[in-house]
Amino acid sequence: MSFLSVRNLSARVKGGGPLLRDVSLDVAVGEVRGLVGESGAGKSMIGKAVLGILPKAVEITSGQIMLDGVDLLALPPAQRRIKVGATCALIPQDPLTALNPSRRIGVQITDRLVDILGWTRQRAEERALALLGEVQITEPTRVLRQYPHELSGGMRQRILIASAFAAEPKLIVADEPTTALDVTVQKQILKLIAALQVRHGTALLFVTHDLGVVSKVCQKLSVLYAGKVVEDSAVADFFRAPKHPYSAALLAATPKYTDPLAGLQPVPEAVIAAVRAEVAHG
Amino acid sequence: MALLQTLILRVITTAVTLLGVAVIVFFVIRVVPGNPIAMMLPPGATAEDIANLTAIYGLDKSIPQQFFIWGTGVLGGDFGTSITLKQPVLELVLGRLPATLELSVLALVMAIVIGGAAALTGTRLRETRVEGGIDVAQGMALSVPDFLWGLVLILVFGVLVPVFQISGRVTPSLQLPFVSDFYLVESLLRLRFDLSLDLLSHMLLPALALAIPLAAIIGQLLKQSLKETMHLDYVTLARTQGYSEAKVIWSQALPNAILPTLTLVGVQFTFLIGGTVIIERLFSYEGLGNMAIDAVINRDLPLIQGIVILFAVIFTGVNLLVDLTYAALNPRLRHG
Amino acid sequence: MAEGRFQVRRRAGVRLWLSAAWLIVLVIVALFAPYLAPKDPLEQDLFAGRLPPFWMQGADAAFLLGTDSLGRDVLSRIIFGTRIALTVAVISASLTCLVGAALGLLAGFYRGWVDVVVSRFIDIWMAFPPVLFSILLIAVIGPGLFSIILAIVVIDWTRFARVIRAEAMTQSAMDYVASARVAGRGRFGILLREILPNVLPIIVVLLTLEMGIAVIVEAILSFVNLSISTDDPTWGGMISEGRTSIHQAWWVLVFPLITLFLTVLSFSQLGEGLKNRFDPVLR
């Protein structure tokens, strides 16, 4: 049974063009779904729509977002907030701006457990300590008392991952969680997310533009072009035989999965024109 | 270490600034035409009387000599004697300072409360008519200085709807049990709330006149920093965690948005204190500024010097304090 | 959202034009004051003291906005007061601008000892309460139109110098300055031809704002009886008299106050409007 089910979701800039066109996708309990596409394809918008953090200028025009069998868009804002806060979490893109510079690390992890979920302060602190150990941070007691600017980007991303798993959410949206990091750190962080996902059995919606990442952590995959889902496959099938020409071209443009000596294949103009036409008519 | 260095440097520049102020005032007011001594004697005084009295106040010596005598006195805490009031300048000035401080601080508190509320409301209801309305009101408040707001307030709340007092610091007929000159503070400490109310009813309009432009500045700047902060990822993250919009603004965005506002409030607070001079005159409030204008009109040289120096000390002191607070509050600077 | 932004800009435009219109009216009134004023602003009529404005009981239709305690016509005094207000505004703001902008440019562009001296003076000036400083200066040099203008220049040059210095520093660091230098242009040539045109929009904005400030300073000095003479019709002087007789004759305070308020507001809104207009250029 899918925990998250987005049905025919369309969104647009207020008074402007469409951002999402009739998007449908499912994430089953404990499943990892990759969401790939070029920048501007709207992949981040889907995660934001689920979590209720769309920019003010974007409005949802139609569709449903079913979370655990409840349509989020039909809930009053306060209830929706609590529902999402209790069952979902976000691993943000840029660890440098995702921690509040004026507060210590500890309270940034524990506050929501106490404020929103009603834990005792002591239980929340024990939990934070245990999680920092789980994301392989040495000296967790000291780190909890530090400020974000005292930590490296990789450390901060580990903390954000720990924080995301803190309340045992059913679904985590990871919004390009490694893009802002050094290449050397990227791999470790990716492994960490994959390991925690398996251990906690959390469903994951993994937004990325990197097919390499998808091949490592995801089981299912949605390819997005200009706000429309052009392919929805199991990852293994996708890499063996992409169904859609745009997907095939995207795959060909990714270096590691073709012969490195053959050089990069840019997505052919003709394919792009074809997808454009298809999206426009759909 | 770096903090200490900055501190020492700041103290030195502050001292240079104060010396500059002292020199300029001292020389400027000695160019005043009209002998202040002649003004204080009865019309029939002889030239000899004038000469004697001039010698008593040391005004017969050359200006650099006078400055040296005055300067050494000041360093020892002696600011000379007022020519018109015949009391030590320091005593007079310190007697009036509390009135001005109470007025300024009340105005500052009002400005922060009004400006802060406007910024928070504007951020919570951004891109609505309410925000537009607040922006227009702030633009107005900022365009017109305290002097004019004071006159408008006198008209509206003193004459049209006479609910507040428009002159003086306290109703003269009241028996005051105070031992200090901090009337408002002392009335609160003594739990004499009847007196506090009377004091506040006198202070409210002048304080509001001083507060209106500053409130607008605080409101504009704070809202701008808040709106910038609202786009940052940690604010978005807090939203996904189930916090309400108001709570996100209050506990995530506000602490980080305050810091840039703080430095500006410091400088603006010195402008506000400068504004008390004319506002006290306008509301006949017995503070330092009102005394300063009287001193200028009466050519009371030692008193003018004392008051101007005191204002300069307050101005530079406030700026120094703001810089230190800024350094102390910013975790990035604190942990270098 | 695009619509909203357009709305805001249009509203700002309306304010800009209203401000400009009010100031143009003032200029016309000042130029033709003798033809527009119904009475001689100095003429006293002790039998017609404190007459209310025309719509009230006991008014004399000859004195539209009433009379002050000496029986002088409030309307005529406001009209003639326009002349002093605008004279002070234009002359003192221009001179202040000239002095302040020149010092700011030199300090910001040449740096070195010039900058040290100018910056130190700015610091000292910032430690003076400006109102007290101006009152002190007028007491020293004696009242009069020339004194007021001088006092404003002496006190307010730092307003220009501070901003222009910072801007000149920013502009000096720009690439176009470096390329002008490579092209062989002299230092002073760069200052005049490269830096100045880029700082000009800010100077114009500050100049407009300063005119409003000058009007206020003149009113404040009149208020403490240190401006021109007590007989000459100044808005500040009228306000000062109005403040003392506020309970007997509010109109002596209200009408000059409204005029002053609108004038200061207009200068300020005009300045802010120009700032927004120039903004793309500045960025």
PDB file of C-alpha atoms in Angstrom, chain A residues 106-206:
ATOM      1  CA  GLY A 106      21.038  20.482  20.278  1.00  0.00           C
ATOM      2  CA  VAL A 107      17.912  22.592  20.512  1.00  0.00           C
ATOM      3  CA  GLN A 108      17.538  22.598  16.750  1.00  0.00           C
ATOM      4  CA  ILE A 109      17.082  18.852  16.885  1.00  0.00           C
ATOM      5  CA  THR A 110      15.094  18.573  20.105  1.00  0.00           C
ATOM      6  CA  ASP A 111      12.774  21.607  19.962  1.00  0.00           C
ATOM      7  CA  ARG A 112      10.275  20.177  17.516  1.00  0.00           C
ATOM      8  CA  LEU A 113      10.165  16.843  19.369  1.00  0.00           C
ATOM      9  CA  VAL A 114       9.127  18.741  22.492  1.00  0.00           C
ATOM     10  CA  ASP A 115       7.025  21.517  20.918  1.00  0.00           C
ATOM     11  CA  ILE A 116       5.135  19.597  18.269  1.00  0.00           C
ATOM     12  CA  LEU A 117       5.244  15.960  19.321  1.00  0.00           C
ATOM     13  CA  GLY A 118       5.022  16.559  23.066  1.00  0.00           C
ATOM     14  CA  TRP A 119       8.076  14.572  24.133  1.00  0.00           C
ATOM     15  CA  THR A 120       9.794  15.352  27.427  1.00  0.00           C
ATOM     16  CA  ARG A 121      12.940  17.422  27.091  1.00  0.00           C
ATOM     17  CA  GLN A 122      15.008  14.581  28.561  1.00  0.00           C
ATOM     18  CA  ARG A 123      13.690  11.991  26.119  1.00  0.00           C
ATOM     19  CA  ALA A 124      14.325  14.337  23.213  1.00  0.00           C
ATOM     20  CA  GLU A 125      17.895  14.960  24.318  1.00  0.00           C
ATOM     21  CA  GLU A 126      18.623  11.256  24.702  1.00  0.00           C
ATOM     22  CA  ARG A 127      17.182  10.697  21.264  1.00  0.00           C
ATOM     23  CA  ALA A 128      19.340  13.452  19.736  1.00  0.00           C
ATOM     24  CA  LEU A 129      22.429  11.984  21.331  1.00  0.00           C
ATOM     25  CA  ALA A 130      21.659   8.491  20.041  1.00  0.00           C
ATOM     26  CA  LEU A 131      20.983   9.799  16.526  1.00  0.00           C
ATOM     27  CA  LEU A 132      24.211  11.761  16.309  1.00  0.00           C
ATOM     28  CA  GLY A 133      25.961   8.490  17.114  1.00  0.00           C
ATOM     29  CA  GLU A 134      23.970   6.824  14.380  1.00  0.00           C
ATOM     30  CA  VAL A 135      25.132   9.363  11.772  1.00  0.00           C
ATOM     31  CA  GLN A 136      28.706   8.740  12.909  1.00  0.00           C
ATOM     32  CA  ILE A 137      29.429  12.032  14.627  1.00  0.00           C
ATOM     33  CA  THR A 138      32.200  11.695  17.158  1.00  0.00           C
ATOM     34  CA  GLU A 139      31.857  13.584  20.443  1.00  0.00           C
ATOM     35  CA  PRO A 140      28.090  14.044  20.066  1.00  0.00           C
ATOM     36  CA  THR A 141      27.705  15.739  23.491  1.00  0.00           C
ATOM     37  CA  ARG A 142      30.072  18.486  22.445  1.00  0.00           C
ATOM     38  CA  VAL A 143      28.506  18.936  19.011  1.00  0.00           C
ATOM     39  CA  LEU A 144      25.074  19.360  20.585  1.00  0.00           C
ATOM     40  CA  ARG A 145      26.333  22.457  22.366  1.00  0.00           C
ATOM     41  CA  GLN A 146      27.992  23.979  19.282  1.00  0.00           C
ATOM     42  CA  TYR A 147      26.721  26.558  16.793  1.00  0.00           C
ATOM     43  CA  PRO A 148      26.338  25.685  13.094  1.00  0.00           C
ATOM     44  CA  HIS A 149      29.189  27.925  11.951  1.00  0.00           C
ATOM     45  CA  GLU A 150      31.605  25.816  14.010  1.00  0.00           C
ATOM     46  CA  LEU A 151      30.889  22.737  11.907  1.00  0.00           C
ATOM     47  CA  SER A 152      31.808  21.681   8.371  1.00  0.00           C
ATOM     48  CA  GLY A 153      29.243  21.286   5.595  1.00  0.00           C
ATOM     49  CA  GLY A 154      29.414  17.482   5.791  1.00  0.00           C
ATOM     50  CA  MET A 155      28.900  17.570   9.573  1.00  0.00           C
ATOM     51  CA  ARG A 156      25.924  19.846   9.201  1.00  0.00           C
ATOM     52  CA  GLN A 157      24.336  17.586   6.622  1.00  0.00           C
ATOM     53  CA  ARG A 158      24.791  14.631   8.999  1.00  0.00           C
ATOM     54  CA  ILE A 159      23.045  16.623  11.702  1.00  0.00           C
ATOM     55  CA  LEU A 160      20.195  17.485   9.353  1.00  0.00           C
ATOM     56  CA  ILE A 161      19.865  13.810   8.451  1.00  0.00           C
ATOM     57  CA  ALA A 162      19.826  12.860  12.126  1.00  0.00           C
ATOM     58  CA  SER A 163      17.206  15.524  12.726  1.00  0.00           C
ATOM     59  CA  ALA A 164      15.086  14.229   9.847  1.00  0.00           C
ATOM     60  CA  PHE A 165      15.037  10.721  11.305  1.00  0.00           C
ATOM     61  CA  ALA A 166      14.551  11.952  14.887  1.00  0.00           C
ATOM     62  CA  ALA A 167      10.793  11.526  15.098  1.00  0.00           C
ATOM     63  CA  GLU A 168      10.714   8.207  13.182  1.00  0.00           C
ATOM     64  CA  PRO A 169       8.844   9.712  10.229  1.00  0.00           C
ATOM     65  CA  LYS A 170       7.043   7.479   7.741  1.00  0.00           C
ATOM     66  CA  LEU A 171       8.246   9.574   4.781  1.00  0.00           C
ATOM     67  CA  ILE A 172      11.318  11.688   4.192  1.00  0.00           C
ATOM     68  CA  VAL A 173      11.688  14.081   1.272  1.00  0.00           C
ATOM     69  CA  ALA A 174      15.371  14.425   0.370  1.00  0.00           C
ATOM     70  CA  ASP A 175      15.733  17.512  -1.828  1.00  0.00           C
ATOM     71  CA  GLU A 176      19.064  17.083  -3.656  1.00  0.00           C
ATOM     72  CA  PRO A 177      20.757  16.396  -0.321  1.00  0.00           C
ATOM     73  CA  THR A 178      24.254  16.015  -1.737  1.00  0.00           C
ATOM     74  CA  THR A 179      24.322  18.679  -4.454  1.00  0.00           C
ATOM     75  CA  ALA A 180      25.822  21.395  -2.254  1.00  0.00           C
ATOM     76  CA  LEU A 181      28.559  19.158  -0.841  1.00  0.00           C
ATOM     77  CA  ASP A 182      32.107  18.320  -1.915  1.00  0.00           C
ATOM     78  CA  VAL A 183      32.342  15.316  -4.198  1.00  0.00           C
ATOM     79  CA  THR A 184      34.314  13.401  -1.577  1.00  0.00           C
ATOM     80  CA  VAL A 185      31.657  13.962   1.071  1.00  0.00           C
ATOM     81  CA  GLN A 186      28.760  13.230  -1.298  1.00  0.00           C
ATOM     82  CA  LYS A 187      29.384   9.510  -1.333  1.00  0.00           C
ATOM     83  CA  GLN A 188      29.540   9.186   2.455  1.00  0.00           C
ATOM     84  CA  ILE A 189      26.352  11.151   2.918  1.00  0.00           C
ATOM     85  CA  LEU A 190      24.575   9.075   0.302  1.00  0.00           C
ATOM     86  CA  LYS A 191      25.653   5.846   2.013  1.00  0.00           C
ATOM     87  CA  LEU A 192      24.494   7.253   5.329  1.00  0.00           C
ATOM     88  CA  ILE A 193      21.043   8.117   4.035  1.00  0.00           C
ATOM     89  CA  ALA A 194      20.706   4.683   2.418  1.00  0.00           C
ATOM     90  CA  ALA A 195      21.807   2.915   5.612  1.00  0.00           C
ATOM     91  CA  LEU A 196      19.439   4.851   7.855  1.00  0.00           C
ATOM     92  CA  GLN A 197      16.584   4.361   5.403  1.00  0.00           C
ATOM     93  CA  VAL A 198      17.045   0.610   5.516  1.00  0.00           C
ATOM     94  CA  ARG A 199      17.442   0.475   9.298  1.00  0.00           C
ATOM     95  CA  HIS A 200      14.384   2.636  10.002  1.00  0.00           C
ATOM     96  CA  GLY A 201      12.280   1.369   7.128  1.00  0.00           C
ATOM     97  CA  THR A 202      11.385   4.922   6.115  1.00  0.00           C
ATOM     98  CA  ALA A 203       9.835   5.703   2.754  1.00  0.00           C
ATOM     99  CA  LEU A 204      11.982   8.170   0.829  1.00  0.00           C
ATOM    100  CA  LEU A 205      11.200  10.580  -1.984  1.00  0.00           C
ATOM    101  CA  PHE A 206      14.619  11.331  -3.393  1.00  0.00           C
TER     102      PHE A 206
END
